[in-house]
Amino acid sequence: MGVNVELQGMGDLLNRIEMMGQKTSKVINPILKEAAGPMLEEIQKTTEFIDHSHNLRNAMKMSKVKTINGVKAIWVGDVDKEANYSWYVEFGHTNQHGKVVPAHPFMRPAFQNNKYVAKKIIISKLKEALR
């Protein structure tokens, strides 16, 4: 005793899935950049530290979208290494005189404050692109 199952329209379904993948690959980079925008804006406008020279604020940028092990990624921060001291501001340090300079986190809070905003942007823009 056996069961015969016939699937109709499977070829059409596979074609539609393939087309969705092609549409997604064309729009994902701009969507990721848009989603990272609010985080970058918060980092650049932070009041967590005093930046007399504006070097640190001006160094904060968005990287190009990269694919690492099949996963798309974008970095926000000192991606060009123009202000090599951003980590010292974020995590604190000891200066040349042995004085402890406390941390002034500005990147972690920007990430925490904007991760759900980024997620919503990505979801809504992908839905829009796949219509």
CSV table of N, CA and C in Angstrom, one decimal:
chain,number,residue,atom,x,y,z
A,1,MET,N,0.8,-1.2,0.0
A,1,MET,CA,0.0,0.0,0.0
A,1,MET,C,0.9,1.2,0.0
A,2,GLY,N,0.7,2.1,-0.9
A,2,GLY,CA,1.5,3.3,-1.1
A,2,GLY,C,0.7,4.5,-1.3
A,3,VAL,N,1.3,5.6,-1.2
A,3,VAL,CA,0.6,6.9,-1.3
A,3,VAL,C,1.3,7.6,-2.5
A,4,ASN,N,0.5,8.1,-3.4
A,4,ASN,CA,1.1,8.9,-4.5
A,4,ASN,C,0.7,10.3,-4.3
A,5,VAL,N,1.7,11.1,-4.3
A,5,VAL,CA,1.5,12.6,-4.2
A,5,VAL,C,2.0,13.3,-5.4
A,6,GLU,N,1.2,14.2,-5.9
A,6,GLU,CA,1.6,14.9,-7.1
A,6,GLU,C,1.6,16.4,-6.7
A,7,LEU,N,2.7,17.1,-6.9
A,7,LEU,CA,2.8,18.5,-6.6
A,7,LEU,C,2.7,19.3,-7.9
A,8,GLN,N,1.8,20.1,-8.0
A,8,GLN,CA,1.6,21.0,-9.2
A,8,GLN,C,2.1,22.4,-8.8
A,9,GLY,N,2.7,23.0,-9.8
A,9,GLY,CA,3.2,24.4,-9.6
A,9,GLY,C,4.5,24.5,-8.9
A,10,MET,N,5.2,23.4,-8.7
A,10,MET,CA,6.5,23.4,-8.0
A,10,MET,C,7.5,24.2,-8.8
A,11,GLY,N,7.5,24.0,-10.0
A,11,GLY,CA,8.5,24.8,-10.9
A,11,GLY,C,8.3,26.3,-10.8
A,12,ASP,N,7.0,26.7,-10.8
A,12,ASP,CA,6.6,28.1,-10.7
A,12,ASP,C,7.1,28.6,-9.3
A,13,LEU,N,6.9,27.8,-8.3
A,13,LEU,CA,7.3,28.2,-6.9
A,13,LEU,C,8.8,28.4,-6.8
A,14,LEU,N,9.5,27.5,-7.4
A,14,LEU,CA,11.0,27.6,-7.3
A,14,LEU,C,11.5,28.8,-8.1
A,15,ASN,N,10.8,29.1,-9.3
A,15,ASN,CA,11.2,30.3,-10.0
A,15,ASN,C,10.9,31.5,-9.2
A,16,ARG,N,9.8,31.6,-8.5
A,16,ARG,CA,9.5,32.8,-7.7
A,16,ARG,C,10.5,32.9,-6.6
A,17,ILE,N,10.8,31.8,-6.0
A,17,ILE,CA,11.8,31.9,-4.9
A,17,ILE,C,13.2,32.4,-5.4
A,18,GLU,N,13.6,31.9,-6.6
A,18,GLU,CA,14.8,32.4,-7.2
A,18,GLU,C,14.8,33.9,-7.5
A,19,MET,N,13.6,34.3,-8.0
A,19,MET,CA,13.5,35.7,-8.3
A,19,MET,C,13.6,36.6,-7.1
A,20,MET,N,13.0,36.1,-6.0
A,20,MET,CA,13.0,36.8,-4.7
A,20,MET,C,14.5,37.0,-4.3
A,21,GLY,N,15.3,35.9,-4.4
A,21,GLY,CA,16.7,36.0,-4.0
A,21,GLY,C,17.4,37.0,-4.9
A,22,GLN,N,17.1,37.1,-6.2
A,22,GLN,CA,17.8,38.0,-7.0
A,22,GLN,C,17.4,39.5,-6.6
A,23,LYS,N,16.1,39.7,-6.4
A,23,LYS,CA,15.7,41.0,-5.9
A,23,LYS,C,16.4,41.4,-4.6
A,24,THR,N,16.4,40.5,-3.7
A,24,THR,CA,17.0,40.7,-2.4
A,24,THR,C,18.5,41.1,-2.5
A,25,SER,N,19.2,40.4,-3.3
A,25,SER,CA,20.6,40.6,-3.5
A,25,SER,C,20.9,42.0,-4.1
A,26,LYS,N,20.0,42.5,-4.9
A,26,LYS,CA,20.2,43.9,-5.5
A,26,LYS,C,19.9,45.0,-4.5
A,27,VAL,N,19.0,44.8,-3.5
A,27,VAL,CA,18.6,45.8,-2.6
A,27,VAL,C,19.2,45.8,-1.2
A,28,ILE,N,19.8,44.7,-0.9
A,28,ILE,CA,20.3,44.5,0.5
A,28,ILE,C,21.3,45.5,1.0
A,29,ASN,N,22.3,45.8,0.1
A,29,ASN,CA,23.3,46.7,0.5
A,29,ASN,C,22.8,48.1,0.9
A,30,PRO,N,22.0,48.7,0.0
A,30,PRO,CA,21.4,50.0,0.4
A,30,PRO,C,20.5,49.9,1.6
A,31,ILE,N,19.8,48.8,1.8
A,31,ILE,CA,19.0,48.7,3.0
A,31,ILE,C,19.8,48.6,4.2
A,32,LEU,N,20.9,47.9,4.2
A,32,LEU,CA,21.8,47.8,5.4
A,32,LEU,C,22.4,49.2,5.7
A,33,LYS,N,22.8,49.9,4.7
A,33,LYS,CA,23.3,51.3,4.9
A,33,LYS,C,22.2,52.2,5.5
A,34,GLU,N,21.0,52.1,5.1
A,34,GLU,CA,19.9,52.9,5.6
A,34,GLU,C,19.7,52.5,7.1
A,35,ALA,N,19.7,51.2,7.4
A,35,ALA,CA,19.5,50.7,8.7
A,35,ALA,C,20.6,51.1,9.7
A,36,ALA,N,21.8,51.3,9.2
A,36,ALA,CA,22.9,51.7,10.1
A,36,ALA,C,22.9,53.2,10.3
A,37,GLY,N,22.2,53.9,9.5
A,37,GLY,CA,22.2,55.4,9.5
A,37,GLY,C,21.9,56.0,10.9
A,38,PRO,N,20.8,55.6,11.6
A,38,PRO,CA,20.5,56.1,12.9
A,38,PRO,C,21.6,55.9,13.9
A,39,MET,N,22.2,54.7,13.8
A,39,MET,CA,23.3,54.4,14.8
A,39,MET,C,24.5,55.4,14.6
A,40,LEU,N,24.9,55.6,13.3
A,40,LEU,CA,25.9,56.5,13.0
A,40,LEU,C,25.6,57.9,13.4
A,41,GLU,N,24.4,58.3,13.2
A,41,GLU,CA,24.0,59.7,13.6
A,41,GLU,C,24.1,59.9,15.1
A,42,GLU,N,23.6,58.9,15.9
A,42,GLU,CA,23.7,59.0,17.3
A,42,GLU,C,25.2,59.0,17.8
A,43,ILE,N,26.0,58.2,17.2
A,43,ILE,CA,27.5,58.2,17.5
A,43,ILE,C,28.1,59.6,17.3
A,44,GLN,N,27.8,60.2,16.1
A,44,GLN,CA,28.3,61.5,15.8
A,44,GLN,C,27.8,62.6,16.6
A,45,LYS,N,26.6,62.5,17.2
A,45,LYS,CA,26.0,63.5,18.0
A,45,LYS,C,26.1,63.3,19.5
A,46,THR,N,26.8,62.3,19.9
A,46,THR,CA,26.9,61.9,21.3
A,46,THR,C,27.4,63.1,22.2
A,47,THR,N,27.0,63.1,23.4
A,47,THR,CA,27.5,64.1,24.4
A,47,THR,C,28.3,63.3,25.5
A,48,GLU,N,28.6,62.1,25.3
A,48,GLU,CA,29.3,61.3,26.3
A,48,GLU,C,30.7,61.7,26.5
A,49,PHE,N,31.3,62.4,25.5
A,49,PHE,CA,32.7,62.9,25.7
A,49,PHE,C,32.8,64.3,25.0
A,50,ILE,N,33.8,65.0,25.4
A,50,ILE,CA,34.1,66.3,24.8
A,50,ILE,C,35.2,66.1,23.7
A,51,ASP,N,34.9,66.5,22.5
A,51,ASP,CA,35.8,66.3,21.4
A,51,ASP,C,36.1,67.7,20.9
A,52,HIS,N,37.1,68.3,21.5
A,52,HIS,CA,37.5,69.6,21.2
A,52,HIS,C,38.0,69.8,19.7
A,53,SER,N,38.7,68.8,19.3
A,53,SER,CA,39.2,68.9,17.9
A,53,SER,C,38.2,68.4,16.8
A,54,HIS,N,37.2,67.7,17.3
A,54,HIS,CA,36.2,67.1,16.4
A,54,HIS,C,36.8,66.0,15.5
A,55,ASN,N,38.0,65.5,15.8
A,55,ASN,CA,38.6,64.5,15.1
A,55,ASN,C,37.9,63.1,15.3
A,56,LEU,N,37.5,62.9,16.5
A,56,LEU,CA,36.8,61.6,16.8
A,56,LEU,C,35.4,61.6,16.1
A,57,ARG,N,34.7,62.6,16.3
A,57,ARG,CA,33.3,62.7,15.6
A,57,ARG,C,33.4,62.6,14.1
A,58,ASN,N,34.4,63.3,13.5
A,58,ASN,CA,34.6,63.3,12.1
A,58,ASN,C,35.1,61.9,11.6
A,59,ALA,N,35.7,61.1,12.4
A,59,ALA,CA,36.2,59.8,12.0
A,59,ALA,C,35.1,58.8,12.0
A,60,MET,N,34.0,59.0,12.7
A,60,MET,CA,33.0,58.0,12.7
A,60,MET,C,32.2,58.0,11.4
A,61,LYS,N,32.3,56.8,10.8
A,61,LYS,CA,31.7,56.6,9.4
A,61,LYS,C,31.1,55.2,9.3
A,62,MET,N,30.6,54.9,8.2
A,62,MET,CA,30.0,53.7,7.9
A,62,MET,C,30.8,53.0,6.8
A,63,SER,N,31.1,51.7,7.1
A,63,SER,CA,31.9,51.0,6.1
A,63,SER,C,31.1,50.6,4.9
A,64,LYS,N,31.7,50.1,3.8
A,64,LYS,CA,31.0,49.5,2.7
A,64,LYS,C,30.4,48.2,3.3
A,65,VAL,N,29.4,47.7,2.6
A,65,VAL,CA,28.8,46.4,3.0
A,65,VAL,C,29.8,45.3,2.5
A,66,LYS,N,30.1,44.4,3.5
A,66,LYS,CA,31.0,43.3,3.1
A,66,LYS,C,30.3,42.0,3.4
A,67,THR,N,30.8,41.0,2.7
A,67,THR,CA,30.2,39.6,2.9
A,67,THR,C,31.3,38.8,3.6
A,68,ILE,N,31.0,38.3,4.8
A,68,ILE,CA,32.0,37.5,5.6
A,68,ILE,C,31.3,36.2,5.9
A,69,ASN,N,31.9,35.1,5.4
A,69,ASN,CA,31.4,33.8,5.5
A,69,ASN,C,29.9,33.7,5.1
A,70,GLY,N,29.6,34.4,4.0
A,70,GLY,CA,28.3,34.3,3.5
A,70,GLY,C,27.3,35.2,4.1
A,71,VAL,N,27.7,36.0,5.1
A,71,VAL,CA,26.8,36.9,5.8
A,71,VAL,C,27.2,38.4,5.5
A,72,LYS,N,26.2,39.2,5.2
A,72,LYS,CA,26.4,40.6,4.9
A,72,LYS,C,26.6,41.4,6.2
A,73,ALA,N,27.6,42.3,6.2
A,73,ALA,CA,27.9,43.0,7.4
A,73,ALA,C,28.3,44.5,7.1
A,74,ILE,N,28.0,45.4,8.0
A,74,ILE,CA,28.4,46.8,7.8
A,74,ILE,C,28.9,47.2,9.2
A,75,TRP,N,30.0,48.0,9.2
A,75,TRP,CA,30.6,48.5,10.4
A,75,TRP,C,30.3,50.0,10.5
A,76,VAL,N,30.1,50.4,11.8
A,76,VAL,CA,29.9,51.8,12.1
A,76,VAL,C,30.9,52.2,13.1
A,77,GLY,N,31.7,53.2,12.9
A,77,GLY,CA,32.7,53.7,13.8
A,77,GLY,C,33.9,54.2,13.1
A,78,ASP,N,35.0,54.1,13.6
A,78,ASP,CA,36.3,54.6,13.0
A,78,ASP,C,36.8,53.6,12.0
A,79,VAL,N,36.1,53.4,10.9
A,79,VAL,CA,36.4,52.4,10.0
A,79,VAL,C,37.6,52.6,9.2
A,80,ASP,N,38.0,53.9,9.0
A,80,ASP,CA,39.2,54.3,8.3
A,80,ASP,C,40.4,54.4,9.3
A,81,LYS,N,40.2,54.2,10.5
A,81,LYS,CA,41.3,54.3,11.6
A,81,LYS,C,41.9,55.7,11.6
A,82,GLU,N,41.1,56.7,11.4
A,82,GLU,CA,41.5,58.1,11.4
A,82,GLU,C,41.7,58.6,12.9
A,83,ALA,N,41.0,58.0,13.8
A,83,ALA,CA,41.1,58.4,15.2
A,83,ALA,C,41.4,57.1,16.0
A,84,ASN,N,42.6,56.7,16.1
A,84,ASN,CA,43.0,55.4,16.7
A,84,ASN,C,42.6,55.3,18.1
A,85,TYR,N,42.1,56.4,18.7
A,85,TYR,CA,41.9,56.4,20.2
A,85,TYR,C,40.4,56.2,20.5
A,86,SER,N,39.6,55.9,19.6
A,86,SER,CA,38.1,55.7,19.9
A,86,SER,C,37.9,54.6,20.9
A,87,TRP,N,38.7,53.5,20.9
A,87,TRP,CA,38.5,52.5,21.9
A,87,TRP,C,38.9,52.9,23.3
A,88,TYR,N,39.9,53.8,23.4
A,88,TYR,CA,40.2,54.4,24.7
A,88,TYR,C,39.1,55.2,25.3
A,89,VAL,N,38.4,55.9,24.4
A,89,VAL,CA,37.3,56.7,24.9
A,89,VAL,C,36.1,55.8,25.3
A,90,GLU,N,35.9,54.8,24.5
A,90,GLU,CA,34.8,53.9,24.7
A,90,GLU,C,35.0,53.0,26.0
A,91,PHE,N,36.2,52.5,26.2
A,91,PHE,CA,36.4,51.6,27.3
A,91,PHE,C,37.3,52.2,28.5
A,92,GLY,N,37.8,53.4,28.3
A,92,GLY,CA,38.6,54.0,29.4
A,92,GLY,C,40.1,53.5,29.2
A,93,HIS,N,41.0,54.1,29.9
A,93,HIS,CA,42.4,53.8,29.8
A,93,HIS,C,43.2,54.5,30.9
A,94,THR,N,44.5,54.2,30.9
A,94,THR,CA,45.4,54.9,31.8
A,94,THR,C,46.3,55.7,30.9
A,95,ASN,N,46.4,57.0,31.3
A,95,ASN,CA,47.3,57.9,30.4
A,95,ASN,C,48.7,57.7,30.7
A,96,GLN,N,49.6,58.5,30.1
A,96,GLN,CA,51.0,58.4,30.2
A,96,GLN,C,51.5,58.7,31.6
A,97,HIS,N,50.7,59.4,32.5
A,97,HIS,CA,51.1,59.7,33.8
A,97,HIS,C,50.5,58.8,34.8
A,98,GLY,N,49.9,57.7,34.4
A,98,GLY,CA,49.4,56.7,35.3
A,98,GLY,C,48.0,57.0,35.8
A,99,LYS,N,47.4,58.1,35.3
A,99,LYS,CA,46.0,58.5,35.7
A,99,LYS,C,45.0,57.7,35.0
A,100,VAL,N,44.1,57.1,35.7
A,100,VAL,CA,43.0,56.4,35.0
A,100,VAL,C,42.0,57.3,34.4
A,101,VAL,N,41.8,57.2,33.2
A,101,VAL,CA,40.8,58.0,32.4
A,101,VAL,C,39.5,57.1,32.3
A,102,PRO,N,38.4,57.5,32.9
A,102,PRO,CA,37.2,56.6,32.8
A,102,PRO,C,36.7,56.5,31.4
A,103,ALA,N,35.9,55.4,31.3
A,103,ALA,CA,35.2,55.1,30.0
A,103,ALA,C,34.1,56.1,29.8
A,104,HIS,N,33.9,56.4,28.5
A,104,HIS,CA,32.8,57.2,28.1
A,104,HIS,C,32.2,56.5,26.9
A,105,PRO,N,31.4,55.4,27.2
A,105,PRO,CA,30.8,54.6,26.1
A,105,PRO,C,29.9,55.5,25.3
A,106,PHE,N,30.1,55.4,24.0
A,106,PHE,CA,29.2,56.1,23.1
A,106,PHE,C,28.8,55.1,21.9
A,107,MET,N,29.6,54.1,21.7
A,107,MET,CA,29.2,53.2,20.6
A,107,MET,C,28.2,52.1,21.0
A,108,ARG,N,28.5,51.5,22.2
A,108,ARG,CA,27.6,50.5,22.7
A,108,ARG,C,26.2,51.1,22.9
A,109,PRO,N,26.1,52.2,23.6
A,109,PRO,CA,24.7,52.8,23.7
A,109,PRO,C,24.0,53.1,22.4
A,110,ALA,N,24.8,53.6,21.4
A,110,ALA,CA,24.2,53.9,20.1
A,110,ALA,C,23.7,52.6,19.5
A,111,PHE,N,24.4,51.5,19.6
A,111,PHE,CA,24.0,50.2,19.1
A,111,PHE,C,22.7,49.7,19.8
A,112,GLN,N,22.8,49.8,21.2
A,112,GLN,CA,21.6,49.3,22.0
A,112,GLN,C,20.4,50.2,21.7
A,113,ASN,N,20.5,51.5,21.5
A,113,ASN,CA,19.4,52.3,21.2
A,113,ASN,C,18.8,52.2,19.8
A,114,ASN,N,19.6,51.7,18.9
A,114,ASN,CA,19.1,51.6,17.5
A,114,ASN,C,19.0,50.3,16.9
A,115,LYS,N,19.3,49.2,17.6
A,115,LYS,CA,19.3,47.9,17.0
A,115,LYS,C,17.9,47.5,16.5
A,116,TYR,N,16.9,47.9,17.3
A,116,TYR,CA,15.5,47.5,16.9
A,116,TYR,C,15.0,48.4,15.8
A,117,VAL,N,15.5,49.7,15.8
A,117,VAL,CA,15.2,50.6,14.7
A,117,VAL,C,15.7,50.0,13.4
A,118,ALA,N,17.0,49.5,13.4
A,118,ALA,CA,17.7,48.9,12.3
A,118,ALA,C,16.9,47.7,11.8
A,119,LYS,N,16.5,46.9,12.7
A,119,LYS,CA,15.7,45.7,12.4
A,119,LYS,C,14.4,46.0,11.7
A,120,LYS,N,13.7,47.0,12.2
A,120,LYS,CA,12.5,47.5,11.6
A,120,LYS,C,12.7,48.0,10.2
A,121,ILE,N,13.8,48.8,10.0
A,121,ILE,CA,14.1,49.3,8.7
A,121,ILE,C,14.3,48.2,7.7
A,122,ILE,N,15.1,47.2,8.1
A,122,ILE,CA,15.5,46.1,7.2
A,122,ILE,C,14.3,45.3,6.9
A,123,ILE,N,13.4,45.0,7.8
A,123,ILE,CA,12.2,44.2,7.5
A,123,ILE,C,11.3,45.0,6.6
A,124,SER,N,11.0,46.2,6.9
A,124,SER,CA,10.0,47.0,6.1
A,124,SER,C,10.6,47.2,4.7
A,125,LYS,N,11.9,47.5,4.5
A,125,LYS,CA,12.4,47.7,3.2
A,125,LYS,C,12.5,46.4,2.4
A,126,LEU,N,12.8,45.3,3.0
A,126,LEU,CA,12.8,44.0,2.3
A,126,LEU,C,11.4,43.7,1.9
A,127,LYS,N,10.4,43.9,2.7
A,127,LYS,CA,9.0,43.6,2.3
A,127,LYS,C,8.6,44.4,1.1
A,128,GLU,N,9.0,45.7,1.2
A,128,GLU,CA,8.7,46.6,0.1
A,128,GLU,C,9.4,46.2,-1.2
A,129,ALA,N,10.6,45.7,-1.1
A,129,ALA,CA,11.4,45.3,-2.3
A,129,ALA,C,10.8,44.0,-2.9
A,130,LEU,N,10.3,43.2,-2.1
A,130,LEU,CA,9.8,41.9,-2.6
A,130,LEU,C,8.4,41.9,-3.0
A,131,ARG,N,7.7,43.0,-3.0
A,131,ARG,CA,6.3,43.1,-3.5
A,131,ARG,C,6.3,43.0,-5.0
